[in-house]
Amino acid sequence: MTLTASAQTSAPAPTRPRRTWVGALIGACLVVLVGVSLFVGVSDVSPLALLSGGPDSSAAFLLVASRIPRTLAAILVGASLGIAGLIMQMLVRNRFVEPGTTGVSEFATLGMLVTIVFWPGMAVVGKMGVAAVFGLVGTWVFLRVVRAVPVRQLVLVPLVGIMLGGVVGAVTTFFAYRLDLLQSLGQWAQGSFATVMQGRYEMLWIAGVMVVVAWFAADRFSVIGMGEEFATNLGLDYRRVVAVGMVIVAVITAAVLVTAGMIPFLGLVVPNVVSLIIGDNVRRSIPWVAGLGAAFVVGCDIVARVVRFPYEIPLSVIVGIVGALLFLWLLLRRRSRAH
């Protein structure tokens, strides 16, 4: 009896230090990657150039106008998209969904096309608002489709979302082709930080505000992730929490789209990796998801700038390759655990 009790009390002990060390490792990697990102590029913005040139040098100007905004944009995109994927997975109760596999990004892109056609001179804030409204509609449509279609396997849910996104994307491409706007739409949709600079990334702070909102509502998202009946029995307004989650996902998707374009797989793999480490508690997962997502995007952005130096590969290509490999690993791992 005593041996059993002591074994039960000592079992959770090694897991907490491991989680602490992993969290510290993520934070240390993010700090190192941020430092590297500030000084990697074609122009010489090294610490020596900054010290020798002074505050009025071209190196200092490039650091303030380009390198710091680009690094901040990468951090905000990684953190916010990771949180958007986490919330989407709680809403659908499926670990294989994110805004890119549910049609939300395609609906937001359709909203961008609408602004280009009818309001070409609209400010970036207005374009983000229209894209957020279309993204909100896309989230609602996906949730309705998932409820209407009986799905018996977890993998079929993202397939339904990919099919929905494919239909919306085909409609968007058709009208963009007929109106000769494919190139303009492609510039907005291509995931890259090449054009991010001071005055061109500030919309991402709205996505950062949505991350804070998600943290305050984290416990409610954890409850609705257990099902509508369970949440209702606990006295939670299920529809209101779902509406809050839909707004958070739509605003984050629109803010990232108008600033950096579409970044695939990020909201899918980062929450799943964090779930393998610390579980499904949303409040406890949010700092981990934000930190790992930020480190992931900053690291991929550095690779995109270095792999064909002095040229730059779009960030979406690097994130797509790495994210696809991680997604296949997670998919095979989940299926093996199910068997």
CSV table of C-alpha atoms in Angstrom, one decimal:
chain,number,residue,atom,x,y,z
A,1,MET,CA,0.0,0.0,0.0
A,2,THR,CA,2.8,2.4,0.9
A,3,LEU,CA,4.8,1.4,-2.1
A,4,THR,CA,1.9,2.0,-4.4
A,5,ALA,CA,1.1,5.4,-2.9
A,6,SER,CA,4.8,6.5,-3.2
A,7,ALA,CA,4.9,5.3,-6.8
A,8,GLN,CA,1.8,7.3,-7.7
A,9,THR,CA,3.1,10.5,-6.0
A,10,SER,CA,6.5,10.2,-7.6
A,11,ALA,CA,5.3,9.4,-11.2
A,12,PRO,CA,4.5,13.0,-12.3
A,13,ALA,CA,7.8,14.4,-11.0
A,14,PRO,CA,10.1,13.8,-14.0
A,15,THR,CA,7.6,15.3,-16.5
A,16,ARG,CA,7.5,18.8,-15.0
A,17,PRO,CA,11.3,19.4,-15.3
A,18,ARG,CA,11.2,18.0,-18.8
A,19,ARG,CA,8.5,20.5,-19.7
A,20,THR,CA,10.4,23.3,-18.1
A,21,TRP,CA,13.5,22.5,-20.0
A,22,VAL,CA,11.7,22.3,-23.3
A,23,GLY,CA,10.0,25.6,-22.6
A,24,ALA,CA,13.4,27.2,-21.8
A,25,LEU,CA,14.9,25.6,-24.9
A,26,ILE,CA,12.1,27.2,-27.1
A,27,GLY,CA,12.7,30.6,-25.5
A,28,ALA,CA,16.5,30.3,-25.9
A,29,CYS,CA,16.1,29.3,-29.6
A,30,LEU,CA,13.7,32.2,-30.2
A,31,VAL,CA,16.2,34.7,-28.7
A,32,VAL,CA,19.1,33.3,-30.8
A,33,LEU,CA,17.0,33.2,-34.0
A,34,VAL,CA,15.8,36.8,-33.4
A,35,GLY,CA,19.4,37.9,-33.1
A,36,VAL,CA,20.4,36.1,-36.3
A,37,SER,CA,17.4,37.5,-38.2
A,38,LEU,CA,18.4,41.1,-37.3
A,39,PHE,CA,21.8,40.8,-38.9
A,40,VAL,CA,21.2,38.4,-41.9
A,41,GLY,CA,20.7,40.0,-45.3
A,42,VAL,CA,22.3,41.4,-48.4
A,43,SER,CA,23.1,44.8,-46.8
A,44,ASP,CA,25.8,45.0,-44.1
A,45,VAL,CA,23.9,45.5,-40.9
A,46,SER,CA,26.5,43.9,-38.6
A,47,PRO,CA,27.2,45.0,-35.0
A,48,LEU,CA,30.5,46.4,-36.2
A,49,ALA,CA,28.8,48.5,-38.9
A,50,LEU,CA,26.3,49.8,-36.4
A,51,LEU,CA,29.1,50.8,-33.9
A,52,SER,CA,31.4,52.4,-36.5
A,53,GLY,CA,28.6,54.3,-38.4
A,54,GLY,CA,26.7,55.7,-35.5
A,55,PRO,CA,23.0,56.3,-35.2
A,56,ASP,CA,22.8,58.2,-38.5
A,57,SER,CA,24.4,55.5,-40.7
A,58,SER,CA,22.7,53.5,-43.4
A,59,ALA,CA,23.2,50.4,-41.3
A,60,ALA,CA,21.2,51.9,-38.4
A,61,PHE,CA,18.5,53.1,-40.8
A,62,LEU,CA,18.1,49.6,-42.3
A,63,LEU,CA,18.0,48.0,-38.9
A,64,VAL,CA,15.2,50.3,-37.8
A,65,ALA,CA,13.2,50.5,-41.0
A,66,SER,CA,13.6,46.9,-42.3
A,67,ARG,CA,15.3,44.3,-40.1
A,68,ILE,CA,13.4,45.0,-36.8
A,69,PRO,CA,9.9,45.3,-38.4
A,70,ARG,CA,10.6,42.1,-40.4
A,71,THR,CA,11.6,40.2,-37.3
A,72,LEU,CA,8.7,41.5,-35.3
A,73,ALA,CA,6.4,40.5,-38.2
A,74,ALA,CA,7.7,37.0,-38.2
A,75,ILE,CA,7.2,36.7,-34.5
A,76,LEU,CA,3.6,38.0,-34.6
A,77,VAL,CA,2.7,35.8,-37.6
A,78,GLY,CA,4.1,32.6,-36.0
A,79,ALA,CA,2.5,33.3,-32.7
A,80,SER,CA,-0.9,34.3,-34.0
A,81,LEU,CA,-1.2,31.6,-36.6
A,82,GLY,CA,-0.3,29.0,-34.1
A,83,ILE,CA,-3.0,30.3,-31.7
A,84,ALA,CA,-5.5,30.4,-34.6
A,85,GLY,CA,-4.8,26.8,-35.4
A,86,LEU,CA,-5.2,25.8,-31.8
A,87,ILE,CA,-8.6,27.5,-31.4
A,88,MET,CA,-9.8,26.0,-34.7
A,89,GLN,CA,-8.9,22.6,-33.5
A,90,MET,CA,-10.9,23.2,-30.3
A,91,LEU,CA,-13.9,24.4,-32.2
A,92,VAL,CA,-13.9,21.4,-34.5
A,93,ARG,CA,-12.6,18.9,-32.0
A,94,ASN,CA,-10.1,17.7,-34.5
A,95,ARG,CA,-6.3,17.9,-34.4
A,96,PHE,CA,-5.9,18.0,-38.2
A,97,VAL,CA,-7.5,21.4,-39.0
A,98,GLU,CA,-6.2,24.9,-39.3
A,99,PRO,CA,-7.3,28.0,-41.3
A,100,GLY,CA,-5.5,26.7,-44.3
A,101,THR,CA,-7.2,23.3,-44.3
A,102,THR,CA,-10.7,24.5,-43.5
A,103,GLY,CA,-11.2,27.0,-46.4
A,104,VAL,CA,-10.9,30.1,-44.1
A,105,SER,CA,-7.8,31.3,-45.9
A,106,GLU,CA,-9.5,30.9,-49.3
A,107,PHE,CA,-12.5,32.8,-48.2
A,108,ALA,CA,-10.3,35.6,-46.9
A,109,THR,CA,-8.5,35.6,-50.3
A,110,LEU,CA,-11.9,35.9,-52.0
A,111,GLY,CA,-12.5,39.0,-49.8
A,112,MET,CA,-9.2,40.4,-51.0
A,113,LEU,CA,-10.3,40.0,-54.6
A,114,VAL,CA,-13.6,41.7,-53.9
A,115,THR,CA,-11.7,44.8,-52.5
A,116,ILE,CA,-9.3,44.8,-55.5
A,117,VAL,CA,-12.3,44.8,-57.9
A,118,PHE,CA,-14.7,47.2,-56.2
A,119,TRP,CA,-12.5,49.3,-53.9
A,120,PRO,CA,-9.0,49.3,-55.4
A,121,GLY,CA,-7.9,52.4,-53.5
A,122,MET,CA,-9.1,51.1,-50.1
A,123,ALA,CA,-6.7,51.4,-47.2
A,124,VAL,CA,-5.0,48.3,-45.8
A,125,VAL,CA,-7.2,48.4,-42.7
A,126,GLY,CA,-10.3,48.3,-44.8
A,127,LYS,CA,-9.0,45.4,-46.9
A,128,MET,CA,-8.2,43.5,-43.7
A,129,GLY,CA,-11.7,44.2,-42.4
A,130,VAL,CA,-13.3,42.8,-45.6
A,131,ALA,CA,-11.0,39.8,-45.6
A,132,ALA,CA,-11.9,39.2,-41.9
A,133,VAL,CA,-15.6,39.2,-42.7
A,134,PHE,CA,-15.1,36.7,-45.5
A,135,GLY,CA,-13.0,34.6,-43.3
A,136,LEU,CA,-15.7,34.7,-40.6
A,137,VAL,CA,-18.2,33.5,-43.2
A,138,GLY,CA,-15.8,30.8,-44.2
A,139,THR,CA,-15.4,29.6,-40.7
A,140,TRP,CA,-19.2,29.4,-40.2
A,141,VAL,CA,-19.7,27.6,-43.5
A,142,PHE,CA,-17.0,25.0,-42.6
A,143,LEU,CA,-18.5,24.4,-39.2
A,144,ARG,CA,-22.0,23.9,-40.8
A,145,VAL,CA,-20.6,21.5,-43.4
A,146,VAL,CA,-18.8,19.4,-40.7
A,147,ARG,CA,-22.0,19.2,-38.7
A,148,ALA,CA,-24.1,18.2,-41.7
A,149,VAL,CA,-21.6,15.6,-43.1
A,150,PRO,CA,-21.2,12.5,-40.8
A,151,VAL,CA,-17.4,12.0,-40.4
A,152,ARG,CA,-16.2,8.8,-38.8
A,153,GLN,CA,-12.4,9.3,-39.2
A,154,LEU,CA,-10.4,12.3,-38.0
A,155,VAL,CA,-8.5,12.6,-41.3
A,156,LEU,CA,-11.7,13.1,-43.3
A,157,VAL,CA,-12.4,16.4,-41.5
A,158,PRO,CA,-9.5,18.3,-43.0
A,159,LEU,CA,-10.2,16.7,-46.4
A,160,VAL,CA,-13.7,18.2,-46.3
A,161,GLY,CA,-12.1,21.6,-45.5
A,162,ILE,CA,-9.5,21.2,-48.3
A,163,MET,CA,-12.3,20.4,-50.7
A,164,LEU,CA,-14.3,23.4,-49.6
A,165,GLY,CA,-11.2,25.6,-49.9
A,166,GLY,CA,-10.5,24.2,-53.3
A,167,VAL,CA,-14.0,25.1,-54.6
A,168,VAL,CA,-13.7,28.7,-53.2
A,169,GLY,CA,-10.1,29.0,-54.5
A,170,ALA,CA,-11.2,27.9,-57.9
A,171,VAL,CA,-14.0,30.5,-58.0
A,172,THR,CA,-11.5,33.2,-56.9
A,173,THR,CA,-9.0,32.1,-59.5
A,174,PHE,CA,-11.6,32.1,-62.3
A,175,PHE,CA,-12.8,35.6,-61.6
A,176,ALA,CA,-9.2,36.9,-61.1
A,177,TYR,CA,-8.3,35.4,-64.5
A,178,ARG,CA,-11.4,36.9,-66.3
A,179,LEU,CA,-10.6,40.3,-64.8
A,180,ASP,CA,-6.9,40.0,-65.4
A,181,LEU,CA,-6.1,40.3,-61.7
A,182,LEU,CA,-4.1,37.1,-61.1
A,183,GLN,CA,-0.8,38.9,-60.7
A,184,SER,CA,-2.3,41.4,-58.3
A,185,LEU,CA,-4.0,38.7,-56.2
A,186,GLY,CA,-0.9,36.6,-56.3
A,187,GLN,CA,1.2,39.4,-54.8
A,188,TRP,CA,-1.2,39.5,-51.8
A,189,ALA,CA,-1.5,35.8,-51.4
A,190,GLN,CA,2.2,34.8,-51.7
A,191,GLY,CA,3.6,34.2,-48.2
A,192,SER,CA,6.8,36.3,-48.0
A,193,PHE,CA,8.3,39.0,-45.7
A,194,ALA,CA,10.3,40.6,-48.5
A,195,THR,CA,8.1,43.7,-48.6
A,196,VAL,CA,7.7,44.0,-44.8
A,197,MET,CA,9.2,47.2,-43.5
A,198,GLN,CA,8.3,50.0,-41.1
A,199,GLY,CA,4.8,51.2,-41.8
A,200,ARG,CA,3.9,47.9,-43.6
A,201,TYR,CA,3.5,45.4,-40.7
A,202,GLU,CA,1.6,47.3,-38.0
A,203,MET,CA,-1.7,45.4,-38.9
A,204,LEU,CA,-0.1,42.3,-37.3
A,205,TRP,CA,-0.4,43.9,-33.9
A,206,ILE,CA,-4.2,43.4,-34.2
A,207,ALA,CA,-3.4,39.7,-34.5
A,208,GLY,CA,-1.3,40.0,-31.4
A,209,VAL,CA,-4.3,41.5,-29.6
A,210,MET,CA,-6.4,38.5,-30.7
A,211,VAL,CA,-3.8,36.3,-29.1
A,212,VAL,CA,-4.3,38.1,-25.8
A,213,VAL,CA,-8.1,37.7,-26.2
A,214,ALA,CA,-7.6,34.0,-26.8
A,215,TRP,CA,-5.5,33.7,-23.6
A,216,PHE,CA,-8.3,35.3,-21.5
A,217,ALA,CA,-10.9,32.9,-23.0
A,218,ALA,CA,-8.6,29.9,-22.9
A,219,ASP,CA,-10.5,27.9,-20.3
A,220,ARG,CA,-13.7,28.3,-22.2
A,221,PHE,CA,-12.1,26.9,-25.4
A,222,SER,CA,-10.8,23.9,-23.4
A,223,VAL,CA,-14.4,23.2,-22.2
A,224,ILE,CA,-16.0,23.5,-25.7
A,225,GLY,CA,-13.3,21.2,-26.9
A,226,MET,CA,-15.0,18.4,-24.9
A,227,GLY,CA,-18.3,18.8,-26.8
A,228,GLU,CA,-21.4,21.0,-26.8
A,229,GLU,CA,-23.4,18.9,-24.3
A,230,PHE,CA,-20.5,18.8,-21.8
A,231,ALA,CA,-20.1,22.6,-22.1
A,232,THR,CA,-23.8,23.3,-21.8
A,233,ASN,CA,-24.1,21.1,-18.7
A,234,LEU,CA,-21.3,23.2,-17.1
A,235,GLY,CA,-23.4,26.3,-17.7
A,236,LEU,CA,-21.3,27.6,-20.6
A,237,ASP,CA,-22.8,29.5,-23.5
A,238,TYR,CA,-21.5,27.3,-26.2
A,239,ARG,CA,-22.6,29.4,-29.2
A,240,ARG,CA,-21.1,32.6,-27.7
A,241,VAL,CA,-17.7,31.0,-27.1
A,242,VAL,CA,-17.7,29.5,-30.7
A,243,ALA,CA,-18.5,32.9,-32.0
A,244,VAL,CA,-15.6,34.5,-30.1
A,245,GLY,CA,-13.3,31.7,-31.5
A,246,MET,CA,-14.6,32.3,-35.0
A,247,VAL,CA,-13.9,36.0,-34.8
A,248,ILE,CA,-10.4,35.4,-33.4
A,249,VAL,CA,-9.5,33.0,-36.2
A,250,ALA,CA,-11.0,35.3,-38.9
A,251,VAL,CA,-9.2,38.4,-37.7
A,252,ILE,CA,-5.8,36.6,-37.4
A,253,THR,CA,-6.1,35.1,-40.8
A,254,ALA,CA,-7.0,38.4,-42.4
A,255,ALA,CA,-4.2,40.3,-40.7
A,256,VAL,CA,-1.6,37.8,-41.8
A,257,LEU,CA,-3.0,37.7,-45.3
A,258,VAL,CA,-2.9,41.4,-45.9
A,259,THR,CA,0.6,41.7,-44.4
A,260,ALA,CA,2.6,38.5,-45.3
A,261,GLY,CA,0.3,36.4,-47.4
A,262,MET,CA,-0.7,32.7,-46.9
A,263,ILE,CA,1.5,30.6,-44.6
A,264,PRO,CA,0.6,26.9,-44.9
A,265,PHE,CA,0.7,24.2,-42.2
A,266,LEU,CA,1.8,26.5,-39.4
A,267,GLY,CA,-1.4,26.4,-37.4
A,268,LEU,CA,-1.6,22.6,-38.0
A,269,VAL,CA,1.8,21.3,-36.8
A,270,VAL,CA,2.7,23.7,-34.0
A,271,PRO,CA,-0.3,23.0,-31.7
A,272,ASN,CA,0.1,19.3,-32.3
A,273,VAL,CA,3.7,19.3,-31.3
A,274,VAL,CA,2.8,21.3,-28.2
A,275,SER,CA,0.0,18.9,-27.5
A,276,LEU,CA,2.4,16.0,-27.5
A,277,ILE,CA,4.5,17.7,-24.8
A,278,ILE,CA,2.1,19.2,-22.4
A,279,GLY,CA,-1.4,18.0,-23.3
A,280,ASP,CA,-4.6,19.7,-24.4
A,281,ASN,CA,-5.0,22.4,-21.8
A,282,VAL,CA,-5.5,25.5,-23.9
A,283,ARG,CA,-4.4,28.1,-21.2
A,284,ARG,CA,-1.2,26.2,-20.5
A,285,SER,CA,-0.6,25.6,-24.2
A,286,ILE,CA,-1.0,29.2,-25.5
A,287,PRO,CA,2.5,30.4,-24.4
A,288,TRP,CA,4.1,27.3,-25.8
A,289,VAL,CA,2.2,27.5,-29.1
A,290,ALA,CA,3.1,31.2,-29.4
A,291,GLY,CA,6.8,30.7,-28.7
A,292,LEU,CA,7.2,27.6,-30.9
A,293,GLY,CA,5.3,29.2,-33.7
A,294,ALA,CA,7.4,32.4,-33.5
A,295,ALA,CA,10.6,30.4,-33.5
A,296,PHE,CA,9.4,28.2,-36.4
A,297,VAL,CA,8.6,31.2,-38.6
A,298,VAL,CA,11.7,33.2,-37.7
A,299,GLY,CA,13.9,30.1,-38.4
A,300,CYS,CA,12.2,29.4,-41.8
A,301,ASP,CA,12.5,33.1,-42.7
A,302,ILE,CA,16.3,32.9,-42.1
A,303,VAL,CA,16.5,29.8,-44.2
A,304,ALA,CA,14.5,31.5,-47.0
A,305,ARG,CA,17.1,34.4,-47.0
A,306,VAL,CA,20.2,32.2,-46.8
A,307,VAL,CA,19.6,29.2,-48.9
A,308,ARG,CA,20.0,31.1,-52.3
A,309,PHE,CA,21.9,34.1,-51.0
A,310,PRO,CA,21.8,36.9,-52.1
A,311,TYR,CA,18.3,36.0,-53.6
A,312,GLU,CA,15.3,35.1,-51.4
A,313,ILE,CA,12.9,32.2,-51.6
A,314,PRO,CA,9.3,32.9,-50.5
A,315,LEU,CA,8.7,32.0,-46.9
A,316,SER,CA,5.6,29.9,-47.8
A,317,VAL,CA,7.9,27.5,-49.8
A,318,ILE,CA,10.1,26.8,-46.8
A,319,VAL,CA,7.3,26.6,-44.3
A,320,GLY,CA,5.3,24.4,-46.7
A,321,ILE,CA,8.2,21.9,-47.1
A,322,VAL,CA,9.0,21.7,-43.4
A,323,GLY,CA,5.3,21.8,-42.4
A,324,ALA,CA,4.4,19.0,-44.8
A,325,LEU,CA,7.1,16.7,-43.5
A,326,LEU,CA,6.0,17.4,-39.9
A,327,PHE,CA,2.3,16.9,-40.8
A,328,LEU,CA,3.1,13.5,-42.4
A,329,TRP,CA,5.0,12.5,-39.2
A,330,LEU,CA,2.1,13.6,-37.0
A,331,LEU,CA,-0.4,11.8,-39.3
A,332,LEU,CA,1.5,8.5,-39.2
A,333,ARG,CA,2.0,8.8,-35.5
A,334,ARG,CA,-1.7,9.4,-34.8
A,335,ARG,CA,-2.7,6.5,-37.0
A,336,SER,CA,-0.2,4.2,-35.3
A,337,ARG,CA,-1.6,5.2,-31.9
A,338,ALA,CA,-5.1,4.7,-33.1
A,339,HIS,CA,-4.3,1.2,-34.3
